[in-house]
Amino acid sequence: MWKQLRPKQWTKNLLVFAALLFSLKRVELSAVYHSLIVFFLFCFVSGCVYIINDYSDREADRVHPVKRHRPMASGALNPAVALGTGAVLLIGSLAASYFIHPLLTAVLAVYFVLNVAYSFKLKHVVILDIMTIAAGFVLRAIAGGLAIHVNLTPWFLLCTMLLSLFLAIGKRRHELFLLADQKGTHRKVLDNYSFALLDQLISIVATATVISYSLFTFTAGRTTHLMWTIPFVIYGIFRYLYLIHVEKKGGAPDRLLFEDKHIFVTVILYVISVLAIFILFE
């Protein structure tokens, strides 16, 4: 059951701390506590989504070279037990979120409904599938802001959406490469994608991400010294493009964060730089 909740993918939910990072000197210790709670609430709710997704995909996952080892696809976990546990986690998470911020409950509910719709329908609709994935990350960012009661700038949300799209498109490209001639047997929407289309989408989104983040550093209402973090963003995107096109990776962005030392070090240096800039120049 623990494996079914996919704790290795909980790194995606670290995005809820983004609002805390960019509001470092405006929040109290209680905000850190609330952000931590929201992180785990998203982990539990996303775990419920994984349960439903794996339940609906268990037959298709059995023909995937990697996903056939998932608990329900492999037969190691009883689907009824998984669904029952997921229901308890969902209800408990929604109830707990209300005491932090009523709107947080709505965000978690929308996140859950959106991802259930993705599991059953939207993942089969070309373009909308990757946009739904990106919307999930935007909701995480919004939840992080609600946790500490700060307003997020439109540029911050736009950067989050674009970066999420970038990772989602890279994931689709890796799946297209990995499954080759059997692409439709695992994910039908892959029949509607091509390497040419995905490569063009990646180029557009990567460019838009760099431009949007650059504008964010100057218009976020904080110190303009944030511009010194732009090179980290550019290098991170370039490195990820290298992993997609040369190393043929990108199917699991959450794992690449830890497996690729270049990206890992870049993320660490980026966080340290943001903290240092806020401490020194504000």
Coordinates of N, CA and C in Angstrom, one line a residue, residues 9 107 127 183 186-187 222 248-249 251:
Q9 N 7.4 9.9 -5.7 CA 6.9 11.0 -6.6 C 6.4 12.2 -5.8
V107 N -9.3 24.0 -3.3 CA -8.2 23.7 -4.2 C -7.9 22.2 -4.3
I127 N -3.2 17.2 -26.4 CA -2.9 18.6 -25.9 C -3.5 18.8 -24.5
K183 N 3.1 2.1 -29.0 CA 2.7 3.3 -28.2 C 1.2 3.3 -27.9
H186 N -0.4 1.1 -24.8 CA -0.3 1.6 -23.4 C -1.0 2.9 -23.2
R187 N -0.8 3.9 -24.1 CA -1.5 5.2 -23.9 C -2.0 5.6 -25.3
R222 N 9.6 42.3 -5.6 CA 10.7 42.0 -4.7 C 12.0 42.7 -5.3
K248 N 18.0 10.4 -23.9 CA 16.7 9.7 -24.0 C 16.0 9.5 -22.7
K249 N 16.0 10.5 -21.8 CA 15.3 10.4 -20.5 C 14.2 11.4 -20.5
G251 N 11.1 10.5 -18.7 CA 9.8 9.9 -18.4 C 9.4 10.0 -17.0

